[in-house]
PDB file of C-alpha atoms in Angstrom:
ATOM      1  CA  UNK A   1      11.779   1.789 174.421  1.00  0.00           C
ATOM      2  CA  UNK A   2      12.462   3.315 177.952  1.00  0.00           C
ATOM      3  CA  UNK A   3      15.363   4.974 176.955  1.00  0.00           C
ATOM      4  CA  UNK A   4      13.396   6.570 173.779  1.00  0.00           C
ATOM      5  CA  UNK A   5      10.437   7.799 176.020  1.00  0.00           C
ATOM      6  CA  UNK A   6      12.320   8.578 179.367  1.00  0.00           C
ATOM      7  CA  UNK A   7      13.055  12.003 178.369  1.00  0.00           C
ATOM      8  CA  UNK A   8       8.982  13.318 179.326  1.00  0.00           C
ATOM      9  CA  UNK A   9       9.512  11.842 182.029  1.00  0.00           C
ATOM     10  CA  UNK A  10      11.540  14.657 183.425  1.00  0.00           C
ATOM     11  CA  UNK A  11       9.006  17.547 182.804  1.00  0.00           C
ATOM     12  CA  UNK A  12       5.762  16.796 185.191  1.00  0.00           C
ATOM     13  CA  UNK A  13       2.507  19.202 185.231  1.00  0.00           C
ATOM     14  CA  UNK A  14      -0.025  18.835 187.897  1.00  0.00           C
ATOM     15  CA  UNK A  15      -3.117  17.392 186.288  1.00  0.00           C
ATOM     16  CA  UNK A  16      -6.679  15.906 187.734  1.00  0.00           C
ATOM     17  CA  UNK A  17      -6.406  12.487 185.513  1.00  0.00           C
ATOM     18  CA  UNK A  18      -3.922  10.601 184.248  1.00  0.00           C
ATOM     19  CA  UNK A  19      -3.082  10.652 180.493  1.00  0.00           C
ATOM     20  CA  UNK A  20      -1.763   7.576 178.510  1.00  0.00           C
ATOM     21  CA  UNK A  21      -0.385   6.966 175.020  1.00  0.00           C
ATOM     22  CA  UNK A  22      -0.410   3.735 173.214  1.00  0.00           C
ATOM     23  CA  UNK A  23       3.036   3.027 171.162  1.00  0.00           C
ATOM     24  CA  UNK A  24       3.501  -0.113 169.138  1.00  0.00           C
ATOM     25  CA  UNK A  25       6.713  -1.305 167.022  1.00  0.00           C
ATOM     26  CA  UNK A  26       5.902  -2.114 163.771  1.00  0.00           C
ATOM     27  CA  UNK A  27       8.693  -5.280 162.776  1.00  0.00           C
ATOM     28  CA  UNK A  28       9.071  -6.337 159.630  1.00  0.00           C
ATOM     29  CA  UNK A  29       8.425  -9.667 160.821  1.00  0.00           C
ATOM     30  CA  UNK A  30       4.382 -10.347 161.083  1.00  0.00           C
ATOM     31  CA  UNK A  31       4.070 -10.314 165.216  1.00  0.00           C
ATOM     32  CA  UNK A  32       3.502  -6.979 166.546  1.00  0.00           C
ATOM     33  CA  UNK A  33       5.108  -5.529 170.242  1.00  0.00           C
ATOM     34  CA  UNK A  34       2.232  -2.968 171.723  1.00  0.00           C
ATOM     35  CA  UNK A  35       3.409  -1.629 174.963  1.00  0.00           C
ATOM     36  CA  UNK A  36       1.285   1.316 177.250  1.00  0.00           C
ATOM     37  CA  UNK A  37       3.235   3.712 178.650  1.00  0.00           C
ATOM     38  CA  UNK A  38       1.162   6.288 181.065  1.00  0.00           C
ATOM     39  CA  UNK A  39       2.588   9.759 181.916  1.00  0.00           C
ATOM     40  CA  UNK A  40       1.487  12.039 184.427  1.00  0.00           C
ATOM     41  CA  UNK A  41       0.631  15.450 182.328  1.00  0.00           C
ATOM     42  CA  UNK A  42      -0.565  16.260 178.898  1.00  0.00           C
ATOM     43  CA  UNK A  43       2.470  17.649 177.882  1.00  0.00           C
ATOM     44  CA  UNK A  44       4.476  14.347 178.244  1.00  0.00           C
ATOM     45  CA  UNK A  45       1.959  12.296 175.851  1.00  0.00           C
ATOM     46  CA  UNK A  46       1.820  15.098 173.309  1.00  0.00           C
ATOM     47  CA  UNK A  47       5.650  14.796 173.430  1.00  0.00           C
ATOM     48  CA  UNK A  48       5.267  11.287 173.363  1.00  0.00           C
ATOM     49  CA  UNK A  49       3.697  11.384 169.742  1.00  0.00           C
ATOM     50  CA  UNK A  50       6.151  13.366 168.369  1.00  0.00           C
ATOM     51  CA  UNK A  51       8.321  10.640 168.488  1.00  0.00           C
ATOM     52  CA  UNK A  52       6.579   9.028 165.961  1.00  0.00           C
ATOM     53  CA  UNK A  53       8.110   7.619 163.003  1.00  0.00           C
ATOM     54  CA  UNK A  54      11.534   7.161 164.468  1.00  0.00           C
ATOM     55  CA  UNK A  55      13.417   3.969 164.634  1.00  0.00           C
ATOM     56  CA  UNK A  56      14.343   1.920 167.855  1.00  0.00           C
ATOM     57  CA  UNK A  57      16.834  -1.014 167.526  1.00  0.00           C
ATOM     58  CA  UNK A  58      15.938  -1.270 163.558  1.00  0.00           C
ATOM     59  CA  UNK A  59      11.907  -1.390 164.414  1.00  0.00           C
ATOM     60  CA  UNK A  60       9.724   1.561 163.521  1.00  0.00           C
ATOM     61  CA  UNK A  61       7.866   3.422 166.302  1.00  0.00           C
ATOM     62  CA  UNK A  62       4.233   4.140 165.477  1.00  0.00           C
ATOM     63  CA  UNK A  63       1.676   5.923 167.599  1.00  0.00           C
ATOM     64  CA  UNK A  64      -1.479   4.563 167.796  1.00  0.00           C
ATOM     65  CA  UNK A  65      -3.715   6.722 169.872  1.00  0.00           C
ATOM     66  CA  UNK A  66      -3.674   8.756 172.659  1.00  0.00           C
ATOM     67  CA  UNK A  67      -5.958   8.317 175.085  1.00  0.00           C
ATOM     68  CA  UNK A  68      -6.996   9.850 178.881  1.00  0.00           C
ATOM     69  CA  UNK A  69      -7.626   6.862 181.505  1.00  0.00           C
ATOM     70  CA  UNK A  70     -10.279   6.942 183.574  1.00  0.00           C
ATOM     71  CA  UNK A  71      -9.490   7.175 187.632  1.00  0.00           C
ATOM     72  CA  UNK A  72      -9.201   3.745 189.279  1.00  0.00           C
ATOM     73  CA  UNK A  73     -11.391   3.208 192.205  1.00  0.00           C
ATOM     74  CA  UNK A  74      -9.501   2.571 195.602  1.00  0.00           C
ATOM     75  CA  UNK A  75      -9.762  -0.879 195.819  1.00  0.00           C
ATOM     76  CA  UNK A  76     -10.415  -0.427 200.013  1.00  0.00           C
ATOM     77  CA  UNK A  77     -14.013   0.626 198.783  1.00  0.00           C
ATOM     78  CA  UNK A  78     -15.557  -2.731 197.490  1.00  0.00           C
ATOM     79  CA  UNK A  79     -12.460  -4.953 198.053  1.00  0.00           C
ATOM     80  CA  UNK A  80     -13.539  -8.054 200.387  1.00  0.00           C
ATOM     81  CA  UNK A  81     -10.406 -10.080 200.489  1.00  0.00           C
ATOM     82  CA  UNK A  82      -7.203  -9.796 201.797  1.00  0.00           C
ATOM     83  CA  UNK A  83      -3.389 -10.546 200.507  1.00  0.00           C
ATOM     84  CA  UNK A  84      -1.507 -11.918 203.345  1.00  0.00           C
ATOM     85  CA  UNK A  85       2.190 -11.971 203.115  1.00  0.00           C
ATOM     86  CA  UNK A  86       5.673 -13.170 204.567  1.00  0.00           C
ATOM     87  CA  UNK A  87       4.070 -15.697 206.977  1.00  0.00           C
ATOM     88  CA  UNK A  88       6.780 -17.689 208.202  1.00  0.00           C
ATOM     89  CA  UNK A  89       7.216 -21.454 207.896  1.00  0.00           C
ATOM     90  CA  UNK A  90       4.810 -24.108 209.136  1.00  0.00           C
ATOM     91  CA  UNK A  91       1.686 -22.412 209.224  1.00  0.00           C
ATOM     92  CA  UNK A  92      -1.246 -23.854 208.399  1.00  0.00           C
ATOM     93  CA  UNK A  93      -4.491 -22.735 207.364  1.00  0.00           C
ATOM     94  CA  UNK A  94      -6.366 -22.722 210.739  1.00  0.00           C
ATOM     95  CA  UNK A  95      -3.894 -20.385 212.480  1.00  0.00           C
ATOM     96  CA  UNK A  96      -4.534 -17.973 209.880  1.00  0.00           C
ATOM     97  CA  UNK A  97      -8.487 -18.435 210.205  1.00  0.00           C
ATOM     98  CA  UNK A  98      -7.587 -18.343 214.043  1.00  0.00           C
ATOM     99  CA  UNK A  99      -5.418 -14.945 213.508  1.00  0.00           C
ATOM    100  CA  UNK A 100      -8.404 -13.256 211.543  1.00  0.00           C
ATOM    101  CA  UNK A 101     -11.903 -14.216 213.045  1.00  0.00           C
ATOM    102  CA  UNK A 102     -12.207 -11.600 215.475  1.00  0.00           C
ATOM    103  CA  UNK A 103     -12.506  -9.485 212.119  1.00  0.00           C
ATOM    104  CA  UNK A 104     -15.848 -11.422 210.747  1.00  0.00           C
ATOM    105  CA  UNK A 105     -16.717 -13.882 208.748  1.00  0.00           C
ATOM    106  CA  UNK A 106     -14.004 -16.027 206.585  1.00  0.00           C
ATOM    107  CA  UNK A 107     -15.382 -17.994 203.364  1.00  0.00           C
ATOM    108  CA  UNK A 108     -12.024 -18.983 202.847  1.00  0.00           C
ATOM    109  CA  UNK A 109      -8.861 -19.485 203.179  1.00  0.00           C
ATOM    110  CA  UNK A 110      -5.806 -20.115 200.744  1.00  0.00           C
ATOM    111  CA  UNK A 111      -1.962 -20.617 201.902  1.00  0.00           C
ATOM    112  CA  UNK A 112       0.496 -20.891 199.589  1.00  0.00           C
ATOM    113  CA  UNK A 113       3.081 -22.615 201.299  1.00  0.00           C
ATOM    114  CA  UNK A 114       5.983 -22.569 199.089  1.00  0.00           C
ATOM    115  CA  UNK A 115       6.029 -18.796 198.574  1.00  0.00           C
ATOM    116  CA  UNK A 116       4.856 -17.550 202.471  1.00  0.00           C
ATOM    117  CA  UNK A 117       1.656 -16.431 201.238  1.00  0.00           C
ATOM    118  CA  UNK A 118      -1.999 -16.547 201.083  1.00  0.00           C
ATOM    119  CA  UNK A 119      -5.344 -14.950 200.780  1.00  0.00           C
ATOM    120  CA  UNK A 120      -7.968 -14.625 202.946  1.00  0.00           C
ATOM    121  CA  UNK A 121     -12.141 -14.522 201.619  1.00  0.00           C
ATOM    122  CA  UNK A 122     -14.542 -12.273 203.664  1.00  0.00           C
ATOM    123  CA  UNK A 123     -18.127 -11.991 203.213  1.00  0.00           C
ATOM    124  CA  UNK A 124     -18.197  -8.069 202.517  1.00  0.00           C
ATOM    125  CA  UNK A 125     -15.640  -5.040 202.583  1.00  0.00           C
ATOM    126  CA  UNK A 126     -15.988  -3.908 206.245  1.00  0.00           C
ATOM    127  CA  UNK A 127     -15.016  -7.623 207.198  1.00  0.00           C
ATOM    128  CA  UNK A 128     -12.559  -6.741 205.335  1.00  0.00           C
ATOM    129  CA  UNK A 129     -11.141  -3.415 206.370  1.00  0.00           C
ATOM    130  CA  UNK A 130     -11.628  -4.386 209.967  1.00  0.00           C
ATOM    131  CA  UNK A 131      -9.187  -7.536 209.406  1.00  0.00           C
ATOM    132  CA  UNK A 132      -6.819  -5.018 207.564  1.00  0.00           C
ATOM    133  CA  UNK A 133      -6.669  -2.748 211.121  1.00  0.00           C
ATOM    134  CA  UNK A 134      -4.785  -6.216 212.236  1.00  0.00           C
ATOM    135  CA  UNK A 135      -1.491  -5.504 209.960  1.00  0.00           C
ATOM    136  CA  UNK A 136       0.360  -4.190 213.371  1.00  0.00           C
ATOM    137  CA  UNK A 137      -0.872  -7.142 215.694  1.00  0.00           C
ATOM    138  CA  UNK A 138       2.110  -9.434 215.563  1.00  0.00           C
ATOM    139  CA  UNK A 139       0.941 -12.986 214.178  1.00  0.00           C
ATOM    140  CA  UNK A 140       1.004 -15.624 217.130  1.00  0.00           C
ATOM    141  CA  UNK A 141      -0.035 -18.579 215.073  1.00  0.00           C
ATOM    142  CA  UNK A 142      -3.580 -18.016 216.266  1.00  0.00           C
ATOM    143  CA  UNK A 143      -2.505 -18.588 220.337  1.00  0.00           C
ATOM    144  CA  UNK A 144      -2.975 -16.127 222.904  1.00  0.00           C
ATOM    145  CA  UNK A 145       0.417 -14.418 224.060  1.00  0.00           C
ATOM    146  CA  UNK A 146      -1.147 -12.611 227.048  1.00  0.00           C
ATOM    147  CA  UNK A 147      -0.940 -16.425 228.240  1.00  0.00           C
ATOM    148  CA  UNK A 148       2.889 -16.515 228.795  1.00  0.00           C
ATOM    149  CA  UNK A 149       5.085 -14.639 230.627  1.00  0.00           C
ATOM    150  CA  UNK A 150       7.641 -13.666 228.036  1.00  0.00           C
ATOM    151  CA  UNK A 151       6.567 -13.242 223.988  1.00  0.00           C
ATOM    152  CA  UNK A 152       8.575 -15.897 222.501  1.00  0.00           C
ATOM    153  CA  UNK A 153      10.429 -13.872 219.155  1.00  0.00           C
ATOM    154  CA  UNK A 154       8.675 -16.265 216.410  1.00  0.00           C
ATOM    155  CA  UNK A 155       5.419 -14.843 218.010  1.00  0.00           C
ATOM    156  CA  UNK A 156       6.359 -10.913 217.065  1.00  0.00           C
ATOM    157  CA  UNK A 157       6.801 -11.395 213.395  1.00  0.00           C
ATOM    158  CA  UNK A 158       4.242  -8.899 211.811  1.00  0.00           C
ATOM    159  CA  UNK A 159       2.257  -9.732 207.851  1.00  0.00           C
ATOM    160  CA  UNK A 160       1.938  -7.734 205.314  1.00  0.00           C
ATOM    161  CA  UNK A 161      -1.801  -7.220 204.306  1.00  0.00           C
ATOM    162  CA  UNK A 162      -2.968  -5.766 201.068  1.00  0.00           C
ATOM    163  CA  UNK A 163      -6.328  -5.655 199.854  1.00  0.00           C
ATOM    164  CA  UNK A 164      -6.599  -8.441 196.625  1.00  0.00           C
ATOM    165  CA  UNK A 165      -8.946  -8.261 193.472  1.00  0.00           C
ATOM    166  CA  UNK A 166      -9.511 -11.881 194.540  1.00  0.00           C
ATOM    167  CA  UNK A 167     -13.007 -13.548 194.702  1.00  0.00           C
ATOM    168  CA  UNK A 168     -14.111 -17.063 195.022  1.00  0.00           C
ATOM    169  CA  UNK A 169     -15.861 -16.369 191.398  1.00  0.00           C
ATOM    170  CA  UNK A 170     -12.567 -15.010 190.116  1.00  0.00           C
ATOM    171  CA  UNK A 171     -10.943 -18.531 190.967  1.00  0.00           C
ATOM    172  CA  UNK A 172     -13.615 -20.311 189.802  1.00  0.00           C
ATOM    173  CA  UNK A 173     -13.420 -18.931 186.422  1.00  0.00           C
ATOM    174  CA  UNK A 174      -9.508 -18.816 186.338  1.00  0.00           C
ATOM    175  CA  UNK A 175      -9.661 -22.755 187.321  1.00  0.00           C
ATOM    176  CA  UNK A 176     -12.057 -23.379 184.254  1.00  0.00           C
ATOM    177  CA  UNK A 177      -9.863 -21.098 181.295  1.00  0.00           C
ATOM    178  CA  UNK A 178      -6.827 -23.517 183.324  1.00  0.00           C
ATOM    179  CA  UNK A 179      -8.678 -26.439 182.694  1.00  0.00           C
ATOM    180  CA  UNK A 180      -9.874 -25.545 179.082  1.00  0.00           C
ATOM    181  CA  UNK A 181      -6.259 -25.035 177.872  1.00  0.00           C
ATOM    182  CA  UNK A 182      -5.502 -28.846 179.154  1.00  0.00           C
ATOM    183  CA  UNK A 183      -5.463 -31.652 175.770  1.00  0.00           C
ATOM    184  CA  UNK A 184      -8.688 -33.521 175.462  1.00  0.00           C
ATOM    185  CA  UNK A 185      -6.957 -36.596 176.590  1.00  0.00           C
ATOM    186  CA  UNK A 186      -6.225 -34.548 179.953  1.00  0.00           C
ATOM    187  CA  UNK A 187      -9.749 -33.577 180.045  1.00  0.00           C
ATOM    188  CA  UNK A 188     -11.774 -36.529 180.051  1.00  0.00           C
ATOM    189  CA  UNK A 189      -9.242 -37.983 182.698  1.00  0.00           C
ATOM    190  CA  UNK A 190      -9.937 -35.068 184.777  1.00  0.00           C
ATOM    191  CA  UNK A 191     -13.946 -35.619 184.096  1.00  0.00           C
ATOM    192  CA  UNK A 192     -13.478 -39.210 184.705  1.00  0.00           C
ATOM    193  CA  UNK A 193     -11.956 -38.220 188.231  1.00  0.00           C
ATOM    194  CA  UNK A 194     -14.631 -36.000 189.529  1.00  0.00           C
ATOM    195  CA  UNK A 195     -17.473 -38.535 187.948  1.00  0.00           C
ATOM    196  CA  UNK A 196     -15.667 -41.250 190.346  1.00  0.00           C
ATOM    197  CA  UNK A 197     -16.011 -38.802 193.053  1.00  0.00           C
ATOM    198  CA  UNK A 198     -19.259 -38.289 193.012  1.00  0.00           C
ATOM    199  CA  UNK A 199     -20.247 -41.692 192.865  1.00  0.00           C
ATOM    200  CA  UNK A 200     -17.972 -42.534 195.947  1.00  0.00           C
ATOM    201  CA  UNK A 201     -19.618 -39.783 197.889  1.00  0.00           C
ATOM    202  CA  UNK A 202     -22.866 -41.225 196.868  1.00  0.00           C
ATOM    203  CA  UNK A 203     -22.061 -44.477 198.132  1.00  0.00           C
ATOM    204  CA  UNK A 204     -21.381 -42.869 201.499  1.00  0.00           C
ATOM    205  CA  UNK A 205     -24.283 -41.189 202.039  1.00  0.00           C
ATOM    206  CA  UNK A 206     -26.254 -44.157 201.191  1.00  0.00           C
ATOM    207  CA  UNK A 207     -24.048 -46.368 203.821  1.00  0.00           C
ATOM    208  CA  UNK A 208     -24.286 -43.597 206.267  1.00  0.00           C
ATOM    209  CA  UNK A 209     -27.830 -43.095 205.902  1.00  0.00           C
ATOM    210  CA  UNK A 210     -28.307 -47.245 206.421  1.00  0.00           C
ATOM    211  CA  UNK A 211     -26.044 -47.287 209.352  1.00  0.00           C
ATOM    212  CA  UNK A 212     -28.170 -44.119 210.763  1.00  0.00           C
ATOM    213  CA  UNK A 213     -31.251 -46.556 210.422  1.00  0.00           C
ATOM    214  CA  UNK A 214     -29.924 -48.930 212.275  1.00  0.00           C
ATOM    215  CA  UNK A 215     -28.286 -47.115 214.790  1.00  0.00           C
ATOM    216  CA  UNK A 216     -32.239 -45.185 215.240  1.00  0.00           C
ATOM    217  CA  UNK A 217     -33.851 -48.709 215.510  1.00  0.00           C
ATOM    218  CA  UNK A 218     -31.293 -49.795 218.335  1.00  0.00           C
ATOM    219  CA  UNK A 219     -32.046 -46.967 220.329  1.00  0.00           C
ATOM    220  CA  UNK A 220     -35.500 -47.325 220.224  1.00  0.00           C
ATOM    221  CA  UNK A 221     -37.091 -49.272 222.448  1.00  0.00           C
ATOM    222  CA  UNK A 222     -38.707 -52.973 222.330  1.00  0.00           C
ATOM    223  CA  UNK A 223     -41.798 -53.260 221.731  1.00  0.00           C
ATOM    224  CA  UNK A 224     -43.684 -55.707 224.466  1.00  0.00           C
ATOM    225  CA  UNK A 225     -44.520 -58.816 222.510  1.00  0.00           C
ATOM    226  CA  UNK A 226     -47.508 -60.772 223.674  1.00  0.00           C
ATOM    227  CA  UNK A 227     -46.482 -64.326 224.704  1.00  0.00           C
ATOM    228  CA  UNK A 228     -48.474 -66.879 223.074  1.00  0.00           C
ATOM    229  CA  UNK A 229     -51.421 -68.766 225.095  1.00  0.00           C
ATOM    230  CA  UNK A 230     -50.556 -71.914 226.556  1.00  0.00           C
ATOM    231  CA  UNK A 231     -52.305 -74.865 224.540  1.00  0.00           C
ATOM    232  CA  UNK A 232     -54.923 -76.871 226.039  1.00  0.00           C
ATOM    233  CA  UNK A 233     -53.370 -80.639 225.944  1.00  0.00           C
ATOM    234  CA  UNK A 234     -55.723 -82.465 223.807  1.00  0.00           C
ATOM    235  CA  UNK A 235     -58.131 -84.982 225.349  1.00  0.00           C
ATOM    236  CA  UNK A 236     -57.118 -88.478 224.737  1.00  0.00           C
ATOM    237  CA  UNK A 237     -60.428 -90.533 223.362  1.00  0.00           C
ATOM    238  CA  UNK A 238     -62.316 -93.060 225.495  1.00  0.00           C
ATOM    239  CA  UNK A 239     -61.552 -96.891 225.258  1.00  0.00           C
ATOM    240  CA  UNK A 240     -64.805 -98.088 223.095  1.00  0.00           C
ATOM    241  CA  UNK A 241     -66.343-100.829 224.932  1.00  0.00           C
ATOM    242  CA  UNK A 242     -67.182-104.253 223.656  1.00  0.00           C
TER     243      UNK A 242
END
């Protein structure tokens, strides 16, 4: 399919928006292939459609519809998280809140540890942007270097920092469509899980609410208790005379 459309490619014309043509290979088994391919002037997707009827690898090429793509907005506008990548080994996730507080407030804080990455949550976009002027500060594993005499060379590794589509909503709902696709027998193991949870929590806060009882009654003080009157000794009765 490249090869068949990488001829329009060649002839570019200056143009405000992008244009885009749908193709799809009609098979003659029932699963259809749709792939997008965008070109950068009109003239390339009218070519594109001309192409039309012609056969790739035994399949027929169809055009669907052509259709002009509306302009993406920078995500540095509204984005408030940040990609953070080629950390180097052992890092954990405090460094990298350590490395990025002077830039605002963090919701959160993700490290993929296996592929020496992570993302990092800000409250709003010019958290954000000010955390992305920090791509040429060398990460120091959230320690002070002005501390030591010489800059030891594991200190002067710099990340690379993109802004990410990322929200804590986004992986909320991404964790649920995960979860949905699990068996039901997966499922209600999972829902068994988080209903133990919750009642092991509870028990906690009961216990530490008790012990905060009688931790409060310790510390407060004794009461002065009256001491009890001292009992008259009772009279012993007079010898009756004869």
């Amino acid at each position: 399919m490249e090869s068949t459309f990488s001829s329009f490619t060649q002839v570019l014309m200056p143009h405000k928006r992008l244009w885009s043509s749908t193709v799809s290979l009609c098979c003659m088994c029932t699963c259809l292939s749709i792939c997008l391919f965008p070109f950068d002037c009109v003239l390339c997707c009218c070519g594109c459609a001309q192409r039309a009827g012609k056969t790739v690898k035994g399949c027929k090429v169809t055009v669907e519809s052509l259709k002009q793509a509306t302009p993406t907005r920078p995500r540095e506008e509204y984005c408030s998280t940040l990609f953070v990548g080629e950390l180097p080994g052992g890092v954990t996730k405090n460094q990298i809140r350590a490395h990025f507080s002077s830039a605002g407030k963090i919701l959160k804080v993700r490290y993929y540890e296996k592929q020496h990455h992570g993302f990092v949550y800000f409250s709003n976009n010019a958290e954000a942007k000010k955390a992305m002027a920090l791509a040429d500060v060398p990460f120091s594993f959230g320690k002070d270097p002005s501390t030591k005499e010489v800059v030891p060379l594991s200190w002067q590794h710099k990340l690379n920092l993109q802004y990410s589509l990322r929200t804590k909503a986004f992986d909320r709902k991404k964790a649920e469509k995960k979860a949905n696709r699990a068996p039901p027998s997966v499922q209600n193991r999972r829902k068994a899980k988080a209903e133990e949870r919750k009642r092991r929590k509870a028990k906690k806060g009961s216990k530490k609410t008790s012990t905060t009882k009688k931790a409060s009654a310790a510390k407060a003080p004794k009461e002065a208790v009256p001491l009890p009157a001292e009992k008259a000794a009772p009279k012993k009765a007079a010898p009756k005379k004869k």
